[in-house]
Short mmCIF file of C-alpha atoms and ligand atoms in Angstrom, two decimals:
data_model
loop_
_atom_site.label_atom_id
_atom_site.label_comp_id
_atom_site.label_asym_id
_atom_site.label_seq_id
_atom_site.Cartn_x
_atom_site.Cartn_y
_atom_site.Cartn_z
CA UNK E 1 25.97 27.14 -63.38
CA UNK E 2 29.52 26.71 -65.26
CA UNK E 3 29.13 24.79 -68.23
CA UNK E 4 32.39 22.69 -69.21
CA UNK E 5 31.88 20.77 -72.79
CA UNK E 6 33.28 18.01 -72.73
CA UNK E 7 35.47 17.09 -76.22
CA UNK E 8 37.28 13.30 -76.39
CA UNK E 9 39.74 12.64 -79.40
CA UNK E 10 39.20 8.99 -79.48
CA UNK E 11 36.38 7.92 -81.80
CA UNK E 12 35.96 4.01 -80.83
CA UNK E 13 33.64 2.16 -78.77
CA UNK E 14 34.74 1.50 -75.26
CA UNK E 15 37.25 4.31 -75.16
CA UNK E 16 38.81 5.45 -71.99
CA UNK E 17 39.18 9.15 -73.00
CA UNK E 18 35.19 9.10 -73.36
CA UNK E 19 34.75 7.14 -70.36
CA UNK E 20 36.57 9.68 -68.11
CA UNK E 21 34.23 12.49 -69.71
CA UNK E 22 31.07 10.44 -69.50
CA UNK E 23 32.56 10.01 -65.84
CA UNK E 24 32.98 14.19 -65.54
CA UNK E 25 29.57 14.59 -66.08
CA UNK E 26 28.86 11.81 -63.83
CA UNK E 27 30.54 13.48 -60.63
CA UNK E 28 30.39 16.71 -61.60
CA UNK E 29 30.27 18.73 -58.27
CA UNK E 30 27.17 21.03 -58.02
CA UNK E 31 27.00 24.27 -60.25
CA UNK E 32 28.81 22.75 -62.51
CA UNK E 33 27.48 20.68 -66.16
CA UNK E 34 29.37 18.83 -68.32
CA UNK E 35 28.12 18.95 -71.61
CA UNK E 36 29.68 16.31 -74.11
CA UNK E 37 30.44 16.92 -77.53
CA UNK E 38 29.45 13.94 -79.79
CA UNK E 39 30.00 15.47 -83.45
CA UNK E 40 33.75 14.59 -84.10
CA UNK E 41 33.05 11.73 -86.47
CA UNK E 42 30.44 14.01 -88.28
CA UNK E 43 32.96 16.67 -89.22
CA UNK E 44 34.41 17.05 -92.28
CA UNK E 45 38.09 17.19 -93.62
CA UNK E 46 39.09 20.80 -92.64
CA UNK E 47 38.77 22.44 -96.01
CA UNK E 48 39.86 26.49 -95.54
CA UNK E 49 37.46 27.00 -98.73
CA UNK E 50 35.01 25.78 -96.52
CA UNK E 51 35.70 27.98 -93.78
CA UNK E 52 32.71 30.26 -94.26
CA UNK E 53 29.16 31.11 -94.10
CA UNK E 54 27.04 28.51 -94.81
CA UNK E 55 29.45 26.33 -92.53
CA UNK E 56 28.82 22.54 -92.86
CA UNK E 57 26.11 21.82 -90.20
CA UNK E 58 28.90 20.30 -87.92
CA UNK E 59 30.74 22.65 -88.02
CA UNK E 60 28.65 25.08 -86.89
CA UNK E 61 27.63 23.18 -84.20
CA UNK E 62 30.87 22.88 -82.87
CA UNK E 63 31.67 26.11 -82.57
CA UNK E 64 28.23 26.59 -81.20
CA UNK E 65 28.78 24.23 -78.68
CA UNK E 66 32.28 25.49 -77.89
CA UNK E 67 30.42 29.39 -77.50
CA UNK E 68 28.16 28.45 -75.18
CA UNK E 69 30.10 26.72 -73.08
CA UNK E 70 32.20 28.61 -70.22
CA UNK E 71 35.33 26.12 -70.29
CA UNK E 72 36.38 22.91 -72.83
CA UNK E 73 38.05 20.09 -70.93
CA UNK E 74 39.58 17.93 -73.95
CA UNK E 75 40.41 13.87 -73.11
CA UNK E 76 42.47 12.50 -76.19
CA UNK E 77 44.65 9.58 -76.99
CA UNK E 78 48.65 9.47 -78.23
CA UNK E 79 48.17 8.28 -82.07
CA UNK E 80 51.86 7.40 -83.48
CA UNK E 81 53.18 9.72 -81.37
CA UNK E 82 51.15 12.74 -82.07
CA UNK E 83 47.08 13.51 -81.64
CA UNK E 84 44.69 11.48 -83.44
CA UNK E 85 43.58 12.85 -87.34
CA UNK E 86 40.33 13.08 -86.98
CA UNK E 87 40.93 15.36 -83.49
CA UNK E 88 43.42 17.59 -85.13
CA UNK E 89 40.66 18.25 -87.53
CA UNK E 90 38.26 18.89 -84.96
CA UNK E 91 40.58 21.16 -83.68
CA UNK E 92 41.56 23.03 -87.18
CA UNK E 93 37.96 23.77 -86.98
CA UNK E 94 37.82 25.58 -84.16
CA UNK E 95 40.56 28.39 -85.31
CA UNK E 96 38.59 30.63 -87.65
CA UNK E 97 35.99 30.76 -85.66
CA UNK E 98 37.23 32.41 -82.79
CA UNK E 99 35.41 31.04 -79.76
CA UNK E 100 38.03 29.14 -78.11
CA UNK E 101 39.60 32.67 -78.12
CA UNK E 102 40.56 33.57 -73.88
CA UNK E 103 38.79 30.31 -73.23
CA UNK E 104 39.37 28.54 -70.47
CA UNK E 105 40.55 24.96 -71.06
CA UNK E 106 42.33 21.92 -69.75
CA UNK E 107 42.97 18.19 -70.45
CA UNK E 108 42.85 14.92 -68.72
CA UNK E 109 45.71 12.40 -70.04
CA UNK E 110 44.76 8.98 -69.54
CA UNK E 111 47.46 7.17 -70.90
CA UNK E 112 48.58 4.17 -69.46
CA UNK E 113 51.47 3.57 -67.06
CA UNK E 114 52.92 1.18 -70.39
CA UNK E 115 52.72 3.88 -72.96
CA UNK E 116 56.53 5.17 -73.33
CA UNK E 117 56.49 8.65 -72.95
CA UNK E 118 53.02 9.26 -71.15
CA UNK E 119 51.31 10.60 -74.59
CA UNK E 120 54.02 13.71 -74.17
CA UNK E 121 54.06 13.43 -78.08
CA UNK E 122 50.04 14.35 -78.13
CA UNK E 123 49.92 16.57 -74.68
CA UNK E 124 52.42 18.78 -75.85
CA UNK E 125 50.93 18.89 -79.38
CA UNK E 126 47.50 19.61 -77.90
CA UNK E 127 48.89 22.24 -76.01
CA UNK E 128 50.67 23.68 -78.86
CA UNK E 129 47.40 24.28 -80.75
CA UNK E 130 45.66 25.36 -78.00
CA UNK E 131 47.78 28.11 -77.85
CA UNK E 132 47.68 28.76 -82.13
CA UNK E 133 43.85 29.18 -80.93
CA UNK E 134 44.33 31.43 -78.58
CA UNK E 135 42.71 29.70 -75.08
CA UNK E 136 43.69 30.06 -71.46
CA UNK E 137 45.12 26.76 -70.33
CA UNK E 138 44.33 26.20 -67.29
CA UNK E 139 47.29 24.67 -65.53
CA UNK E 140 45.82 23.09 -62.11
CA UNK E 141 43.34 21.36 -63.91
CA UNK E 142 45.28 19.63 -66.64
CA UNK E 143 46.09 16.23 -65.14
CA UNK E 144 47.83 12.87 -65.59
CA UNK E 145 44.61 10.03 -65.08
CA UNK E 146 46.64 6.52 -66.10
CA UNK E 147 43.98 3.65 -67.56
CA UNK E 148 43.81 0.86 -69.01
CA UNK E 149 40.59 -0.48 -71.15
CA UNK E 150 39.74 -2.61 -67.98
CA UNK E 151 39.14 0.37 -66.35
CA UNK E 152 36.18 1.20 -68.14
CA UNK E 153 32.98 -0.28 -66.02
CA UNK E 154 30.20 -2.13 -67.67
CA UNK E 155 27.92 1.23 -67.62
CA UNK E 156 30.99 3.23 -69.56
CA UNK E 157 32.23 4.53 -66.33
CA UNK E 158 35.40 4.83 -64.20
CA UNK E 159 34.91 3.46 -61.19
CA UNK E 160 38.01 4.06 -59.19
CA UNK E 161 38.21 6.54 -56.33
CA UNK E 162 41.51 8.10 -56.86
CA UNK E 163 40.32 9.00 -60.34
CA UNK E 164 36.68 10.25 -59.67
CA UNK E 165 38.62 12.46 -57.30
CA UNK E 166 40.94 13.46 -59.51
CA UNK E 167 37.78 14.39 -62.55
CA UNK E 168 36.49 16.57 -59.52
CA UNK E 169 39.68 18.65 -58.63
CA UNK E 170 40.35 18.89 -62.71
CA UNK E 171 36.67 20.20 -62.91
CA UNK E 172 36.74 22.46 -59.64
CA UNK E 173 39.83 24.20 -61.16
CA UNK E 174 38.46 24.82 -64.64
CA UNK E 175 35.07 25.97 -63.25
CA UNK E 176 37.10 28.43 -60.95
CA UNK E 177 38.90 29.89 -64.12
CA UNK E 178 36.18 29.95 -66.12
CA UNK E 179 34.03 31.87 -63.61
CA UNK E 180 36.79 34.14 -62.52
CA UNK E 181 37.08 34.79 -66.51
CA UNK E 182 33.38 35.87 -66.84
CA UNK E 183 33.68 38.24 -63.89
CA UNK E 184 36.32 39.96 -65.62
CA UNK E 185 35.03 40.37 -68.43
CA UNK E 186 31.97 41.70 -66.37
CA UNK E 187 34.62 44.10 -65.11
CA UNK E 188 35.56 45.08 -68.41
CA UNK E 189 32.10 45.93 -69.42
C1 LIG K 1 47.06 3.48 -84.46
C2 LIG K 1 47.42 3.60 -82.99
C3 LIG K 1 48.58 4.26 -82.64
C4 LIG K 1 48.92 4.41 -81.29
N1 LIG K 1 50.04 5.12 -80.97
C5 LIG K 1 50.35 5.34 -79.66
C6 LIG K 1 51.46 6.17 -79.30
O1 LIG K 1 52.17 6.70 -80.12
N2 LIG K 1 51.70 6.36 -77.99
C7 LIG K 1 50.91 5.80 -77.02
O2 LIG K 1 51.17 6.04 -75.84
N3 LIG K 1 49.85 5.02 -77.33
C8 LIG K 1 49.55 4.78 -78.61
N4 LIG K 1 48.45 4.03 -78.95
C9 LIG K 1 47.65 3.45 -77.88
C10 LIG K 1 46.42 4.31 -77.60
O3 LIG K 1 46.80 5.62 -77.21
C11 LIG K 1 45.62 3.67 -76.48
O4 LIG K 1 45.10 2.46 -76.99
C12 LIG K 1 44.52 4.51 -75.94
O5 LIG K 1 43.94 3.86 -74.88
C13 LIG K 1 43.44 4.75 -76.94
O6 LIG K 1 42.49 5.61 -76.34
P1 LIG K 1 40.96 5.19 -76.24
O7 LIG K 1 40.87 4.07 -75.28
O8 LIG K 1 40.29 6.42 -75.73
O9 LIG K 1 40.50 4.82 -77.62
C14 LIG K 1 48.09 3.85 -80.28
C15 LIG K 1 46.93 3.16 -80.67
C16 LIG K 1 46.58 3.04 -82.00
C17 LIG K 1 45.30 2.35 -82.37
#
């Protein structure tokens, strides 16, 4: 089994980033789990003072949740241009602690066909960090999803074919990374 965790950078109700990860897990092909992360609001302000043992209790289960997983597919919106606070923090978290280090991860952009430049502002900021942190972006599974809140179904799902399918091929690719990762580190051992 190839567990992804699932991380949105939108904190409000209704959100389309979420749905689309709620919607991962949803269609996630067999021998593979999606595993959201619901913490981000419970984080604190990234404090490098703080950046030791005892961690804050979210903390530490971020990066707990981040180790155990195989691969991190990451859903955020475009906030003025740039990535959303309170998922830059989430993400300033993650660098001393060294587990998104070689990991495998990818993104689904969902912004709409109306925003202006496609949320380039927070894609190529999100992959920009990614790379401070060290991960393996995983190219064929980073896609372009366009939504609009109407998109979102009654049960918090997407509904529509063309993106299920995409979820699927974003998943298939990360899993494939992520598992050809662990056998070479198997290799290595
Ligand atoms: C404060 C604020 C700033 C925004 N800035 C941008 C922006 O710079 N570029 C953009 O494409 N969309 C921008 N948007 C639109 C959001 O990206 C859009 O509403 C998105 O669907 C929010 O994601 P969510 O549905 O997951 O919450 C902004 C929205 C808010 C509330």
């Amino acid at each position: 089994m190839t567990k992804v965790l699932a991380v949105s950078g939108s904190l409000r109700d209704g959100s389309t980033n979420s749905a689309v990860l709620r919607t991962a897990g949803a269609v996630a092909p067999e021998g593979i789990e999606v595993l959201g992360f619901g913490g981000l609001a419970a984080l604190p302000h990234f404090n490098p003072d703080d950046d030791r043992e005892p961690l804050p209790a979210a903390v530490r289960e971020l990066r707990d949740a981040i180790g155990a997983a195989d691969a991190v597919l990451f859903c955020t919106p475009e906030y003025a241009g740039a990535l959303p606070g309170s998922f830059k923090n989430l993400l300033d978290w993650t660098i001393g602690g060294g587990e998104m280090y070689e990991k495998p991860v990818a993104w689904l952009n969902v912004s709409s066909i109306a925003a202006p430049t496609g949320g380039a502002g927070a894609h190529d900021s999100l992959r920009a960090v990614l790379g401070y942190a060290g991960t393996s972006i995983v190219e064929d599974a980073c896609a372009r999803v366009p939504l609009s809140r109407q998109d979102v179904g009654p049960d918090g799902l997407i509904g529509d074919a063309g993106t299920r399918a995409a979820i699927v091929a974003s998943l298939r690719a990360l899993a494939a990374a992520a598992d050809e990762h662990r056998d070479a580190w198997a290799d290595a051992r």
